[in-house]
Coordinates of C-alpha atoms in Angstrom, one line a residue:
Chain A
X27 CA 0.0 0.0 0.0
X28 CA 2.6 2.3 0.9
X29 CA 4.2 1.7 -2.4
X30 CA 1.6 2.6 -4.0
X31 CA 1.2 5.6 -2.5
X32 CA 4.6 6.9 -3.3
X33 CA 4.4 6.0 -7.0
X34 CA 0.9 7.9 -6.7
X35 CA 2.3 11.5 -4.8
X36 CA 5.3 11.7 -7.6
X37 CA 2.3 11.3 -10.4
X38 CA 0.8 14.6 -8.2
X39 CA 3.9 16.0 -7.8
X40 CA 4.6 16.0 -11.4
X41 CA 1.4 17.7 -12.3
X42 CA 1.1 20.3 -9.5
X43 CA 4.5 21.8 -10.3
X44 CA 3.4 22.5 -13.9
X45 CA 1.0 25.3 -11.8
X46 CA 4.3 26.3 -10.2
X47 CA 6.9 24.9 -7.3
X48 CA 6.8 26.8 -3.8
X49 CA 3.1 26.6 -3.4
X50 CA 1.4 24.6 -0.1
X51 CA 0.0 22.0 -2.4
X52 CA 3.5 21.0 -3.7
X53 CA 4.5 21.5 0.3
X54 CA 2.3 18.9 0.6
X55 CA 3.5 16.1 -1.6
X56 CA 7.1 16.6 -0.7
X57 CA 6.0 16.1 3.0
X58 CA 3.8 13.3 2.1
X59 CA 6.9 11.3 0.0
X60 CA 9.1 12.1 3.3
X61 CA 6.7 11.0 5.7
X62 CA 5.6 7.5 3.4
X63 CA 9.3 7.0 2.4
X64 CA 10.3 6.5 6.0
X65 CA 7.2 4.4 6.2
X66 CA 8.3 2.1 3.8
X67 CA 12.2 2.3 4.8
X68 CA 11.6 1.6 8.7
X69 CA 10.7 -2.0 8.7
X70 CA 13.6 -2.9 6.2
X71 CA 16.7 -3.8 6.8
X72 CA 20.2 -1.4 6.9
X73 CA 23.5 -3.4 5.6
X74 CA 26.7 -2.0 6.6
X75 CA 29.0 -1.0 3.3
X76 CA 32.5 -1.0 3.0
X77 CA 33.7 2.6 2.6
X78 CA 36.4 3.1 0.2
X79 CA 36.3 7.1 1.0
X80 CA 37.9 8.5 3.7
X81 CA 35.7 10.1 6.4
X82 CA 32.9 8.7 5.0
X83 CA 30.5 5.6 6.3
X84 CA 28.0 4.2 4.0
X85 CA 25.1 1.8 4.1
X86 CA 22.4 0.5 2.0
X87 CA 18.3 -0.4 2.8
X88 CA 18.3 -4.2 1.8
X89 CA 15.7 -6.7 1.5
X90 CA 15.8 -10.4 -0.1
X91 CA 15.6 -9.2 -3.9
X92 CA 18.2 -6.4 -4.3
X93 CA 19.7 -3.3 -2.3
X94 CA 19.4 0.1 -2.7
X95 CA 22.1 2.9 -3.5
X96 CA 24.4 3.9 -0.9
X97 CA 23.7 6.0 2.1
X98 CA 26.0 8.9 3.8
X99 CA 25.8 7.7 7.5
X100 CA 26.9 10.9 8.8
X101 CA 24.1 12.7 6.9
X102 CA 21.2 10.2 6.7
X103 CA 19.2 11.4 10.2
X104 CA 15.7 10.1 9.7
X105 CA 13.5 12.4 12.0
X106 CA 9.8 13.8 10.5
X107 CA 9.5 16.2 12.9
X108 CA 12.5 17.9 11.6
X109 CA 11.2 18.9 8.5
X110 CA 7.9 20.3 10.6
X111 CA 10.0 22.4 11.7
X112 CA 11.6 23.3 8.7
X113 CA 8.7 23.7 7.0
X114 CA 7.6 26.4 8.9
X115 CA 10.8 28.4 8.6
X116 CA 10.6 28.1 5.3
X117 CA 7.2 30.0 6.0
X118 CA 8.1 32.9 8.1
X119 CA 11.5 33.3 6.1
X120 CA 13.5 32.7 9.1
X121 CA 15.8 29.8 9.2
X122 CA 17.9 31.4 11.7
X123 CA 17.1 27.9 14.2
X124 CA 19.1 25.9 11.9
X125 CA 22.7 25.2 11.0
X126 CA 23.8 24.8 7.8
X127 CA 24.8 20.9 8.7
X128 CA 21.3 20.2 9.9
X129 CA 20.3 21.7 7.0
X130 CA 22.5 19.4 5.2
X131 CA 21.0 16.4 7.2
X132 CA 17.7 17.4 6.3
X133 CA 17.6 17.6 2.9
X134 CA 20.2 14.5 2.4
X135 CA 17.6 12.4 4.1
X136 CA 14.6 13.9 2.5
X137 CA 16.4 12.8 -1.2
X138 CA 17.7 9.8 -0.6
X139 CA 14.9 8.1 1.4
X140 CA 12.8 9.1 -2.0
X141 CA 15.6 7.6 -4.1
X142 CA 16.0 4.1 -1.9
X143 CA 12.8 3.4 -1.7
X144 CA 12.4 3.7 -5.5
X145 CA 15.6 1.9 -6.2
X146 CA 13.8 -1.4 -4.2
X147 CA 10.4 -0.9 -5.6
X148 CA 11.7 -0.8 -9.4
X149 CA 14.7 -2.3 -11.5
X150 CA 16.6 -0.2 -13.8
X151 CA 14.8 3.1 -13.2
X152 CA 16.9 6.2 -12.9
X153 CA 14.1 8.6 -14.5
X154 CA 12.3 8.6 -11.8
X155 CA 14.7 9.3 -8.6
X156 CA 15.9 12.0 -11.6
X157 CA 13.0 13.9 -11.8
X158 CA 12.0 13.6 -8.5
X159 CA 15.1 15.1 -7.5
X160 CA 14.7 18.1 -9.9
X161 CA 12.2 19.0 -8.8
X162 CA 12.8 18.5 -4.9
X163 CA 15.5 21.2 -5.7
X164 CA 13.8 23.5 -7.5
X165 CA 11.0 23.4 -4.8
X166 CA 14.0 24.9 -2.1
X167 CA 15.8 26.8 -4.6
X168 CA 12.3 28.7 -5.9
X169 CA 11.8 29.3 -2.1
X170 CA 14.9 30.8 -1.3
X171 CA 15.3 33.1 -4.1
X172 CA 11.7 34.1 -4.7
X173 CA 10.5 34.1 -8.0
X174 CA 9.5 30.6 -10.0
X175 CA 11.8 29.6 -12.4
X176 CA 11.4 29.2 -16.2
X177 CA 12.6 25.8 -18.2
X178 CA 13.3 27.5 -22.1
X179 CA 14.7 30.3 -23.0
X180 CA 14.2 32.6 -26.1
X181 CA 16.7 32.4 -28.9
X182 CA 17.0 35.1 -31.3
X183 CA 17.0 34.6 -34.7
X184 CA 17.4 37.0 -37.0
X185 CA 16.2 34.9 -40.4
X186 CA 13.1 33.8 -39.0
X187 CA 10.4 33.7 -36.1
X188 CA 12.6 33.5 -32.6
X189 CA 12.7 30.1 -31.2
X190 CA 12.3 28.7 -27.7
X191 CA 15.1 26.0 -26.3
X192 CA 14.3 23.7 -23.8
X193 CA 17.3 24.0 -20.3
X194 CA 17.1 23.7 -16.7
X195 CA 15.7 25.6 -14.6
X196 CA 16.5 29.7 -15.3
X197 CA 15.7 31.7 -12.4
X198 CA 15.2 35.1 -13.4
X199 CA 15.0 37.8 -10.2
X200 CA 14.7 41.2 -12.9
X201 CA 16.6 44.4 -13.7
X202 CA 19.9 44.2 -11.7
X203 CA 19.1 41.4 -9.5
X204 CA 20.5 38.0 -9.5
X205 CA 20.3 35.2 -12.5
X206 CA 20.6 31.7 -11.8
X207 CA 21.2 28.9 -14.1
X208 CA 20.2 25.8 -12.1
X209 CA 21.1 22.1 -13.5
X210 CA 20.0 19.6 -11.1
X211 CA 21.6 15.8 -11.3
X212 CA 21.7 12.8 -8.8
X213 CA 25.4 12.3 -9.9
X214 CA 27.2 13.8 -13.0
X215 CA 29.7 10.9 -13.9
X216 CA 30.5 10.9 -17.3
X217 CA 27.7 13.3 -18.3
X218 CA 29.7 16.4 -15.9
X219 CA 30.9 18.4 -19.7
X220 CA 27.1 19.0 -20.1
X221 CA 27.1 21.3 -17.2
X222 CA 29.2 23.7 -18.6
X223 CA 28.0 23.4 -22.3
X224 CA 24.6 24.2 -21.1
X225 CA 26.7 27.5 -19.3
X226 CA 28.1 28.3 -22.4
X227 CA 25.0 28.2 -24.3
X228 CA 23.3 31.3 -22.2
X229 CA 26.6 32.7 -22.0
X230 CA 26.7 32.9 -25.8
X231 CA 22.8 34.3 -26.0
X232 CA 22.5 36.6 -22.8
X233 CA 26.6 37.6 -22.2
X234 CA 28.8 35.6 -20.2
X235 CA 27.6 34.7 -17.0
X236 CA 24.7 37.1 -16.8
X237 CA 22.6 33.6 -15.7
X238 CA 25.1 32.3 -12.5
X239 CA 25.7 28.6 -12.8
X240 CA 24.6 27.0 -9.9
X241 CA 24.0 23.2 -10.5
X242 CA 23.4 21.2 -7.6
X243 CA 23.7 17.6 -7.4
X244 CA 23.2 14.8 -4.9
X245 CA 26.0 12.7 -4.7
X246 CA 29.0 10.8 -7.1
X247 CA 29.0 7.1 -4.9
X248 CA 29.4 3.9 -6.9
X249 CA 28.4 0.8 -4.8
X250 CA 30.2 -2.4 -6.3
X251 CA 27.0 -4.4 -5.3
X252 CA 29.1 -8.0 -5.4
X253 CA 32.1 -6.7 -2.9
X254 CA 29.4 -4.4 -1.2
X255 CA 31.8 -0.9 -2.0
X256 CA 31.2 2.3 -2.2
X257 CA 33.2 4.5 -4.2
X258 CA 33.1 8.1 -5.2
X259 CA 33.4 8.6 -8.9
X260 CA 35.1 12.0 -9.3
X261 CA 37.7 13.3 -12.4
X262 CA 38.9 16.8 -10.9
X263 CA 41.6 17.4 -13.4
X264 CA 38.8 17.3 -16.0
X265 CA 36.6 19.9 -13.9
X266 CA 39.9 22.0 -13.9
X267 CA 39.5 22.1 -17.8
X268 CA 36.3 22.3 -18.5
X269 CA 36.3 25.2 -16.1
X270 CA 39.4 26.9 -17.8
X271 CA 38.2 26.1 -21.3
X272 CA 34.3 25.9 -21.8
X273 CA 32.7 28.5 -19.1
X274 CA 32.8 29.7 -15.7
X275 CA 30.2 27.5 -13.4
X276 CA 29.2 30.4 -10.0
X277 CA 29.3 27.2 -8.0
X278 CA 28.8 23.7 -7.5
X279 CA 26.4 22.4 -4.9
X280 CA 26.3 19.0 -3.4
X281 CA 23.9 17.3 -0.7
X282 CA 26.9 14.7 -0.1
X283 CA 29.9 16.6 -1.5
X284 CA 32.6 14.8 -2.9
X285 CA 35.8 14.6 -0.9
X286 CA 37.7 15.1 -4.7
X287 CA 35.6 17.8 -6.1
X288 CA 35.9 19.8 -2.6
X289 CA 39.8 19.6 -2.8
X290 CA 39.6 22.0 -6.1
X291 CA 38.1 25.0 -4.2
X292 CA 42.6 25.6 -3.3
X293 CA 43.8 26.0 -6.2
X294 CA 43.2 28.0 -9.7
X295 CA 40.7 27.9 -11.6
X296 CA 38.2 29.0 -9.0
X297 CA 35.5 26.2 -8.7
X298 CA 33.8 26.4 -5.4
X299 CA 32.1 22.9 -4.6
X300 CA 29.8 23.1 -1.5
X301 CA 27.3 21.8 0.4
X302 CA 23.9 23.0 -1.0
X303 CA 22.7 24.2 2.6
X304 CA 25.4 27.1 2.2
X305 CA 23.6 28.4 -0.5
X306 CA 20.7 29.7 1.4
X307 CA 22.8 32.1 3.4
X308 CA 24.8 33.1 0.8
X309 CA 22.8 33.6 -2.6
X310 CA 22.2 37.3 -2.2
X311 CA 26.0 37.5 -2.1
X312 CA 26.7 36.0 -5.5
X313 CA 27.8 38.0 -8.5
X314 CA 29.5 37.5 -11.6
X315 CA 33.6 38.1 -11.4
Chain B
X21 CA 28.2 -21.6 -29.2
X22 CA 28.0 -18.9 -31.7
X23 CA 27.1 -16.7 -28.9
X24 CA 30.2 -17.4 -26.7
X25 CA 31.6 -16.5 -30.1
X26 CA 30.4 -13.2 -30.7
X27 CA 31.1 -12.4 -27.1
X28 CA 35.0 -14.0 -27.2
X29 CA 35.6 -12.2 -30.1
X30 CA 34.7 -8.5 -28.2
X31 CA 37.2 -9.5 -25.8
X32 CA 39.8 -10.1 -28.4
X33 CA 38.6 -6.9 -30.4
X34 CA 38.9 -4.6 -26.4
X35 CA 42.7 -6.2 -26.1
X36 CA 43.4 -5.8 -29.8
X37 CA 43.1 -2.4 -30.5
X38 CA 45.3 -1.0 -27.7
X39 CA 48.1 -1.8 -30.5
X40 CA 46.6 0.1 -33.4
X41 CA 43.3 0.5 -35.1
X42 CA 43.9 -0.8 -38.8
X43 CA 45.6 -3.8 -38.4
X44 CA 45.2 -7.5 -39.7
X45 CA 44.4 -9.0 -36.0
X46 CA 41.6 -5.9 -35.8
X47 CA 40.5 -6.8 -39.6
X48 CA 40.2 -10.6 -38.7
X49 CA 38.0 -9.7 -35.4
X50 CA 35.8 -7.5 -37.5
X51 CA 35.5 -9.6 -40.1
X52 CA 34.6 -13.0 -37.9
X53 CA 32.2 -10.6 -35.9
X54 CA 30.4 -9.7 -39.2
X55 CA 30.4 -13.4 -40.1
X56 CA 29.7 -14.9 -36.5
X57 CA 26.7 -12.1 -36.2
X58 CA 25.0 -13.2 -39.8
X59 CA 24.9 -16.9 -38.4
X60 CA 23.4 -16.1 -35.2
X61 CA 20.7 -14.1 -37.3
X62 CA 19.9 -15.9 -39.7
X63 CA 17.6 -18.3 -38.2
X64 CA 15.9 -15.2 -36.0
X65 CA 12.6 -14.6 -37.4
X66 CA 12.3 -10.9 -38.7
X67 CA 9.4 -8.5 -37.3
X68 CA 7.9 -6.0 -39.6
X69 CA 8.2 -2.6 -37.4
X70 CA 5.7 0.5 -38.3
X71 CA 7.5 3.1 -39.3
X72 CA 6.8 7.0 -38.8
X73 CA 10.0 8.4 -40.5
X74 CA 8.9 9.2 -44.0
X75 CA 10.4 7.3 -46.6
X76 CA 11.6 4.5 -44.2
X77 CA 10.9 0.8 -43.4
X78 CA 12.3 -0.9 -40.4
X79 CA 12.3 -4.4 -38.9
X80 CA 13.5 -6.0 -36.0
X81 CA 15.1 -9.3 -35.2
X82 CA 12.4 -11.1 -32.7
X83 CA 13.0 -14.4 -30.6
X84 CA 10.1 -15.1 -28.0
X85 CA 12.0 -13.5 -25.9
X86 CA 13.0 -10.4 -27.0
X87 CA 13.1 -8.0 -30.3
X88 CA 16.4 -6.2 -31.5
X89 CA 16.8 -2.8 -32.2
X90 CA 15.0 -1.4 -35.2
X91 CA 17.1 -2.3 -38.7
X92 CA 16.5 0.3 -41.7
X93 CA 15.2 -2.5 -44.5
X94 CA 16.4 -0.6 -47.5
X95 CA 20.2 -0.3 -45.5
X96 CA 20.3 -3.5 -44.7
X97 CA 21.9 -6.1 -47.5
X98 CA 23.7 -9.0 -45.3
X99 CA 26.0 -10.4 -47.6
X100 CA 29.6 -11.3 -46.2
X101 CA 31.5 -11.5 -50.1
X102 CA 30.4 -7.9 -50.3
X103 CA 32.5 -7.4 -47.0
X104 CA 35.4 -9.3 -48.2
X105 CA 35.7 -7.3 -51.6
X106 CA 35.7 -4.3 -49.7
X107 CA 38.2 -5.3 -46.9
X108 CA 40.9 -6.2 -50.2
X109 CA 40.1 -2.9 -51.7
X110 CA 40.8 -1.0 -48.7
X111 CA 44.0 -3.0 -48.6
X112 CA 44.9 -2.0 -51.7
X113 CA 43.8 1.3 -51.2
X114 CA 41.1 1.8 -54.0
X115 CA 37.2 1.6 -53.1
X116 CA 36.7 3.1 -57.0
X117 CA 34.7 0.3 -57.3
X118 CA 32.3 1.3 -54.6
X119 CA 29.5 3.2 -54.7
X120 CA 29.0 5.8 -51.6
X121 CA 25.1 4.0 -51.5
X122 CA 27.2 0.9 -51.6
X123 CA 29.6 1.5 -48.6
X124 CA 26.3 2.9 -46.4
X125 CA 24.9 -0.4 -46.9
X126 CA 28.0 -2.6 -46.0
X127 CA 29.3 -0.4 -42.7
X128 CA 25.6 -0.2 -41.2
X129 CA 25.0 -3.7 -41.9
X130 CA 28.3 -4.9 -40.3
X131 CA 27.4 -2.6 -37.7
X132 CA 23.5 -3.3 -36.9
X133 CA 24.0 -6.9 -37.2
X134 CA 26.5 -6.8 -34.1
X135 CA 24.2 -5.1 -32.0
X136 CA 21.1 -6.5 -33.2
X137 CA 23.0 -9.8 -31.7
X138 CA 23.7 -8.2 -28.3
X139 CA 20.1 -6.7 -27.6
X140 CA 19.0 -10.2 -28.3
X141 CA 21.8 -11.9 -26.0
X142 CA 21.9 -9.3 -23.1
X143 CA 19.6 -7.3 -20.9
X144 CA 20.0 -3.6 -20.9
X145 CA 23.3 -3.8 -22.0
X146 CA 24.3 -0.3 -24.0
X147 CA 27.6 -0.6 -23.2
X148 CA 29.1 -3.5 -25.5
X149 CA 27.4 -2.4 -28.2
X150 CA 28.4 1.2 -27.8
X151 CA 32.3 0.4 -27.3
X152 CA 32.2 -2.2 -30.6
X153 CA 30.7 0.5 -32.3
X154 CA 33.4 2.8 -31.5
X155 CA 36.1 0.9 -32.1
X156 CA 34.4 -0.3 -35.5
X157 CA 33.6 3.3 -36.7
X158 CA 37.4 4.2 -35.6
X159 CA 38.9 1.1 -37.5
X160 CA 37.5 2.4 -40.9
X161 CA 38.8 6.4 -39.9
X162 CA 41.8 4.8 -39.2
X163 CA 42.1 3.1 -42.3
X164 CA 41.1 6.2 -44.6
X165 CA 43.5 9.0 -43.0
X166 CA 46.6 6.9 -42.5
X167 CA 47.2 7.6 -38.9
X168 CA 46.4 6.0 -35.4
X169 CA 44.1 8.0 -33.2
X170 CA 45.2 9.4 -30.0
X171 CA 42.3 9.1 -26.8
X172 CA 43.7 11.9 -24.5
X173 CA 45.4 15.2 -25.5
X174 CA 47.8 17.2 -23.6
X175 CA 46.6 20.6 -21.4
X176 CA 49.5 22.7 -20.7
X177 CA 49.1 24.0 -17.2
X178 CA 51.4 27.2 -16.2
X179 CA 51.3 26.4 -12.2
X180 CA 52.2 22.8 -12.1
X181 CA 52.2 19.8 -14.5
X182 CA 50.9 19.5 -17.7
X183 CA 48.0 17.1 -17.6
X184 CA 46.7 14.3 -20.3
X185 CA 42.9 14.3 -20.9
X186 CA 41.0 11.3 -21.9
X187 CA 39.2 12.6 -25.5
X188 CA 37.0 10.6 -27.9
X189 CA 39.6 10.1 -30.8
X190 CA 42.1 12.4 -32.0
X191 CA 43.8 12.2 -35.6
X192 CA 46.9 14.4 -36.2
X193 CA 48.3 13.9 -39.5
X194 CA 51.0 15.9 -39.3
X195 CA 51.9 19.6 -39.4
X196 CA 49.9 21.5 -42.3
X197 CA 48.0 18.5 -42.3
X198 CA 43.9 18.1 -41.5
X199 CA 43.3 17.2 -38.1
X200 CA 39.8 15.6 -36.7
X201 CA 38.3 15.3 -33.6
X202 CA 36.1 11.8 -33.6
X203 CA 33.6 11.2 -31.6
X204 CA 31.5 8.3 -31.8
X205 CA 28.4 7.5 -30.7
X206 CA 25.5 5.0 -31.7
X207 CA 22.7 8.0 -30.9
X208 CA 23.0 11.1 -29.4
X209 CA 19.7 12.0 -27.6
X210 CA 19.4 13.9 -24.8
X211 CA 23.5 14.0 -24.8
X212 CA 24.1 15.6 -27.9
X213 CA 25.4 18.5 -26.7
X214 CA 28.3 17.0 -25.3
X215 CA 29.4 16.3 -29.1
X216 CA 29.7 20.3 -29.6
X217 CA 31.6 20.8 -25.5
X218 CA 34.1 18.3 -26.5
X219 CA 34.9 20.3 -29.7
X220 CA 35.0 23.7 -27.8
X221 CA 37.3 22.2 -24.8
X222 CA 39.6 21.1 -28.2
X223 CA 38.8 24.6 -29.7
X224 CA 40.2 26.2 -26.2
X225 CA 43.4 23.8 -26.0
X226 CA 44.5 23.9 -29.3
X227 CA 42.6 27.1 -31.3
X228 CA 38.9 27.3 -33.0
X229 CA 38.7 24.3 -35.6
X230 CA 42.4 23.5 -35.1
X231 CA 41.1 19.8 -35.0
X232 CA 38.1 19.6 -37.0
X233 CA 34.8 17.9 -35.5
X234 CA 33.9 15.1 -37.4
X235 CA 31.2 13.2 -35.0
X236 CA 30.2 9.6 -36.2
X237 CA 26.5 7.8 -35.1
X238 CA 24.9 5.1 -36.0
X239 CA 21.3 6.3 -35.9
X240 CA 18.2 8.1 -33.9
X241 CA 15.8 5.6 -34.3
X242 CA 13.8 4.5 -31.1
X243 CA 10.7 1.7 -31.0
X244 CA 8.2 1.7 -29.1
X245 CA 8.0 -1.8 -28.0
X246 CA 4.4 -2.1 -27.5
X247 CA 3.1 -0.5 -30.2
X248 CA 6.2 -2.0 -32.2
X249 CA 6.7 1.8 -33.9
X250 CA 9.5 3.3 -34.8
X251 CA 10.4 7.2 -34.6
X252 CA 13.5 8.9 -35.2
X253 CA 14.5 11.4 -32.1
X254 CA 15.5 14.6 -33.3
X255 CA 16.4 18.1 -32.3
X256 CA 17.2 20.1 -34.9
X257 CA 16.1 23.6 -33.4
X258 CA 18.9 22.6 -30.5
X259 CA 21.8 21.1 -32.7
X260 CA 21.3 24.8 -34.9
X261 CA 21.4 26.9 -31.1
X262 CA 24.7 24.8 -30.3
X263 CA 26.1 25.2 -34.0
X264 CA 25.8 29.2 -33.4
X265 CA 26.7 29.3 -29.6
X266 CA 29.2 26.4 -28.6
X267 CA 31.1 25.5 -31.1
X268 CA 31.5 24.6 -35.0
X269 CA 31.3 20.9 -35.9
X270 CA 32.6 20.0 -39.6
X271 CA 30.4 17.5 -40.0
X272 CA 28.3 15.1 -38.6
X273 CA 28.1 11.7 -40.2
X274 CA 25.5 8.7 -40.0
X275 CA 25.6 5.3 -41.1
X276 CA 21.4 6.0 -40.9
X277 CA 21.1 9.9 -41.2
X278 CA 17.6 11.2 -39.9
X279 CA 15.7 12.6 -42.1
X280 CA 15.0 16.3 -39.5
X281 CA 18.8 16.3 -39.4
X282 CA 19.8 16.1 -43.3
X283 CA 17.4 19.6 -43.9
X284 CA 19.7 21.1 -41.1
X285 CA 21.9 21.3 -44.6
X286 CA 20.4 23.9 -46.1
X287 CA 19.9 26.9 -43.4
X288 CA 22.5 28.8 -41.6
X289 CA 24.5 27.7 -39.2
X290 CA 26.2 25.9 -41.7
X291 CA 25.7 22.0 -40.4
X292 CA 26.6 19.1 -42.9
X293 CA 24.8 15.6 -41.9
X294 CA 25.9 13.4 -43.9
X295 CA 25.8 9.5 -44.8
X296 CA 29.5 8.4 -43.1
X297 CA 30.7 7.0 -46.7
X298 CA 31.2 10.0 -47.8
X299 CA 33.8 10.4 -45.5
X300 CA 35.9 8.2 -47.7
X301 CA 36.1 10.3 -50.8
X302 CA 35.9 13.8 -49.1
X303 CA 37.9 13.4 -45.9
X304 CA 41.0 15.2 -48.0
X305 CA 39.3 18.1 -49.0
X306 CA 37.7 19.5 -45.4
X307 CA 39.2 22.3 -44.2
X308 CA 38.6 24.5 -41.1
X309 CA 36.4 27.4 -42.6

């Protein structure tokens, strides 16, 4: 039963955010997946993974047929009645209660309790856990910064009618204020060049970095499900380049950041990988350099 | 048997070509591949698919398991003495004998075959068929320019270093010489816009069209399984915006050029799809423009 209610809220969720994301109906659906997904999770069992990055712990919800992805134990702090709380921060605007590490905890948990319980309920389905998660961000990111975003852009052409292009999610705060070019991935793998070509794209149509890219993802683990492993997938030296060479990403936001990918914040090019909790103290601050 | 076959002889073609591309161990692989594939077809009944391309018919290879990609019926001519005329003219350098509708027909039948027998023998398996395909595509470049490829290039870094980066293939023939940029892919989809980053990151490193993009794919075609139709994915709006904004590509070659791609010919941006046999008679006379 509880399956099926999960697989039903994501059908609701996709349709209500077509009317727009920080709205109490969509409020409601993301608390509803939270509270079912920790439904579904309690009864089953947690198996201990073998870590293969320092500092981090890992585990995985298993039952007899297959296991789910791996789980940040330092992060992953199952507790409803934080998000109640959170929730009504959000409200009153204030989120001055909570530190950016329980916001971490938070939204970590939120994310990937959504994502393990799909990973047990269905074989070979990353669309969902994908979509889900765009639009989980995007739900906090439309809050923070205020205005909904948009998902094309106009492109003009000067032999015929303008056309529209499909891109992530293009927050737009008006005249002088803030841009935001939002790409929102579970893990970037060998996919991480499109970030940037999406960044050079608007570059090339509205001036360079007029939209701030600010993509956030989830996390880069690779569980070897045979030797039980978890890994984290990261090619810094490629960053480095694409960074120098294709466009300049604002940031890089991570619910689980990479231990790699944080390392390049030291040295030139700038590429600031953080925690995605930082961001809602410090948007207001960003500005193209 | 002929399975364990097919699947030996990948393992052999994965090892072979660390030595070089055009070789006669890689020429004997690809040819028993071709020959090993047309036996395991041959007693596979063939499905009628319904197309909705325009001016194309498709089947698929069906067992009562599973059906096989969709096959373009006028592309398709499985004959293996047409493969071993054409492997002795390449040998003695002269395919005067072959038409360019002729070449189309041998390359994406040698090609389709091969993974038409590994979406029958494995589940959700993109991954052999995508690195045979590859290699297969890269054996024929090979071949026609004279030179082996290079997979990473190297990024001069003034602080520390100099780093290598993994690239699809790289062809240098020499100074005052063409130089292409090969990537290869059996679709693009959603990714296609990581065809036009890798050229800009090249563009950066080296200088605009210094190594001319010459992408190669198989096809666009997707089936509906249920329904058993086939469509042809295409953006041409997007491939025109990332002509214009990220970087020139020189061409784009098929071995099954969609139709919505082809009319991209005759608008500005510039952006020549073309049949991949074409490759062999024009490959001396692109230039960076």
């Amino acid at each position: 039963m509880v399956k099926a209610t999960i697989l039903g809220k994501y059908e609701d969720l996709k349709k209500q955010v077509k009317n727009g994301l920080y709205r109490p109906q969509v409020t409601q659906i993301i608390s509803d997946l939270y509270s079912e997904s920790l439904s579904y999770l309690t009864p089953i069992s947690k198996e201990q993974l073998i870590s293969k990055v320092g500092g981090k712990q890992y585990f995985a919800f298993s039952n007899e047929r297959k296991i789910s992805r791996a789980i940040n134990s330092g992060l992953y702090a199952p507790d409803y009645s934080n998000w109640e709380k959170f929730r009504s921060a959000m409200a009153s605007d204030d989120l001055g209660k909570f530190s950016a590490d329980e916001i971490s905890k938070l939204l970590y948990t939120m994310a990937i309790s959504f994502c393990a319980c799909i990973d047990l309920m269905k074989d070979g389905d990353q669309k969902t856990t994908g979509t889900f998660f765009e639009y989980f961000i995007a739900y906090f990111f439309t809050w923070r910064v205020g205005v909904e975003p948009k998902n094309s852009i106009q492109i003009l052409n000067v032999d015929s009618e303008d056309t529209k292009l499909p891109t992530d999610f293009i927050y737009n705060l008006g005249p002088k204020k803030p841009k935001f070019h939002l790409p929102v991935k579970t893990s970037s793998r060998e996919r991480s060049i499109m970030l940037w070509a999406h960044q050079k794209l608007l570059d090339g149509v509205y001036g360079i970095e007029r939209f701030m890219g600010t993509p956030v993802l989830l996390a880069e683990t690779k569980t070897n499900k045979a030797k039980r492993e978890v890994v984290e997938i990261c090619l810094p030296e490629q960053w480095r380049v694409y960074q120098l060479y294709i466009a300049k990403l604002k940031r890089i936001y991570y619910l689980d950041p990479p231990t790699a990918y944080c390392e390049l914040n030291k040295e030139f090019p700038a590429l600031t990988v953080k925690p995605f909790s930082e961001f809602f103290s410090e948007w207001s601050e960003l500005s193209p350099t």
